[in-house]
mmCIF file of C-alpha atoms in Angstrom:
data_model
loop_
_atom_site.group_PDB
_atom_site.id
_atom_site.type_symbol
_atom_site.label_atom_id
_atom_site.label_comp_id
_atom_site.label_asym_id
_atom_site.label_seq_id
_atom_site.Cartn_x
_atom_site.Cartn_y
_atom_site.Cartn_z
ATOM 1 C CA MET A 1 10.976 5.925 11.291
ATOM 2 C CA PRO A 2 7.235 6.306 10.761
ATOM 3 C CA GLU A 3 4.838 3.401 10.702
ATOM 4 C CA LEU A 4 1.615 2.826 8.800
ATOM 5 C CA LEU A 5 -1.334 0.932 10.269
ATOM 6 C CA LEU A 6 -4.066 -0.067 7.837
ATOM 7 C CA GLU A 7 -7.120 -1.918 9.110
ATOM 8 C CA LEU A 8 -9.941 -2.992 6.816
ATOM 9 C CA LEU A 9 -13.299 -4.095 8.170
ATOM 10 C CA SER A 10 -15.417 -6.438 6.088
ATOM 11 C CA GLU A 11 -18.142 -9.014 6.071
ATOM 12 C CA GLU A 12 -17.247 -12.447 7.402
ATOM 13 C CA ILE A 13 -14.133 -13.845 5.679
ATOM 14 C CA PRO A 14 -13.978 -17.661 5.568
ATOM 15 C CA ALA A 15 -11.151 -19.108 7.682
ATOM 16 C CA ARG A 16 -9.414 -20.718 4.714
ATOM 17 C CA MET A 17 -9.203 -17.345 2.909
ATOM 18 C CA GLN A 18 -8.078 -15.059 5.741
ATOM 19 C CA GLU A 19 -4.318 -15.521 5.575
ATOM 20 C CA GLN A 20 -4.174 -15.311 1.776
ATOM 21 C CA ALA A 21 -6.344 -12.176 1.796
ATOM 22 C CA ALA A 22 -4.018 -10.514 4.325
ATOM 23 C CA ARG A 23 -0.970 -11.589 2.307
ATOM 24 C CA ASP A 24 -2.498 -10.189 -0.915
ATOM 25 C CA LEU A 25 -3.301 -6.918 0.859
ATOM 26 C CA ALA A 26 0.297 -6.657 2.073
ATOM 27 C CA GLN A 27 1.695 -7.323 -1.408
ATOM 28 C CA GLY A 28 -0.620 -4.754 -2.987
ATOM 29 C CA VAL A 29 0.218 -2.045 -0.461
ATOM 30 C CA MET A 30 3.953 -2.781 -0.757
ATOM 31 C CA ALA A 31 3.759 -2.579 -4.553
ATOM 32 C CA GLY A 32 1.942 0.762 -4.347
ATOM 33 C CA LEU A 33 4.405 2.216 -1.865
ATOM 34 C CA ASN A 34 7.420 1.024 -3.864
ATOM 35 C CA ALA A 35 5.933 2.355 -7.120
ATOM 36 C CA ASN A 36 5.651 5.795 -5.503
ATOM 37 C CA GLY A 37 9.226 5.929 -4.241
ATOM 38 C CA LEU A 38 8.652 4.730 -0.677
ATOM 39 C CA LYS A 39 10.939 1.701 -0.587
ATOM 40 C CA VAL A 40 9.561 -1.011 1.691
ATOM 41 C CA GLY A 41 10.926 -4.540 2.046
ATOM 42 C CA ASP A 42 9.170 -7.766 2.998
ATOM 43 C CA HIS A 43 10.751 -7.664 6.461
ATOM 44 C CA ASP A 44 9.111 -4.257 7.156
ATOM 45 C CA VAL A 45 5.539 -5.545 6.799
ATOM 46 C CA GLU A 46 3.387 -7.456 9.290
ATOM 47 C CA PHE A 47 -0.139 -8.604 8.529
ATOM 48 C CA PHE A 48 -2.911 -10.065 10.639
ATOM 49 C CA SER A 49 -6.369 -11.371 9.902
ATOM 50 C CA THR A 50 -9.549 -12.157 11.770
ATOM 51 C CA PRO A 51 -12.927 -13.217 10.388
ATOM 52 C CA ARG A 52 -13.962 -9.549 9.994
ATOM 53 C CA ARG A 53 -10.672 -7.641 9.738
ATOM 54 C CA LEU A 54 -7.504 -7.476 7.699
ATOM 55 C CA THR A 55 -4.709 -5.523 9.346
ATOM 56 C CA LEU A 56 -1.376 -4.420 7.956
ATOM 57 C CA ILE A 57 1.499 -2.678 9.740
ATOM 58 C CA VAL A 58 4.365 -1.219 7.712
ATOM 59 C CA HIS A 59 7.466 -0.395 9.762
ATOM 60 C CA ASN A 60 10.394 1.845 8.774
ATOM 61 C CA LEU A 61 8.646 3.993 6.187
ATOM 62 C CA PRO A 62 10.836 6.767 4.789
ATOM 63 C CA LEU A 63 9.987 10.249 6.056
ATOM 64 C CA ASN A 64 9.726 11.756 2.557
ATOM 65 C CA GLN A 65 9.094 10.674 -0.987
ATOM 66 C CA PRO A 66 11.867 11.498 -3.420
ATOM 67 C CA ASP A 67 11.189 14.589 -5.537
ATOM 68 C CA VAL A 68 9.795 13.859 -8.986
ATOM 69 C CA ALA A 69 9.628 16.293 -11.907
ATOM 70 C CA GLU A 70 6.899 15.602 -14.463
ATOM 71 C CA GLU A 71 6.071 17.548 -17.582
ATOM 72 C CA LYS A 72 2.508 17.193 -18.800
ATOM 73 C CA ARG A 73 1.601 18.662 -22.133
ATOM 74 C CA GLY A 74 -1.825 20.024 -22.821
ATOM 75 C CA PRO A 75 -3.552 20.868 -26.091
ATOM 76 C CA ARG A 76 -1.879 23.171 -28.612
ATOM 77 C CA VAL A 77 -2.370 26.871 -28.092
ATOM 78 C CA GLY A 78 -4.152 27.230 -31.439
ATOM 79 C CA ALA A 79 -6.344 24.129 -31.064
ATOM 80 C CA PRO A 80 -10.054 24.683 -31.821
#
């Protein structure tokens, strides 16, 4: 199964905020992946933090997204 490594560089993050920032990043990425059909559980995600980096590793990503059919309607043919 594929893996995703996401590393964000930033200005200095205070020590008391590092773990929560990494946890929030993990939750946001998981929510985005799950909303787009890539089902990821809490046990598939590891996160790390340092004063200047937030790192996230997602294990066991599905190979493909499920197919989605969307119909988007535009303006009427006779619209001015």
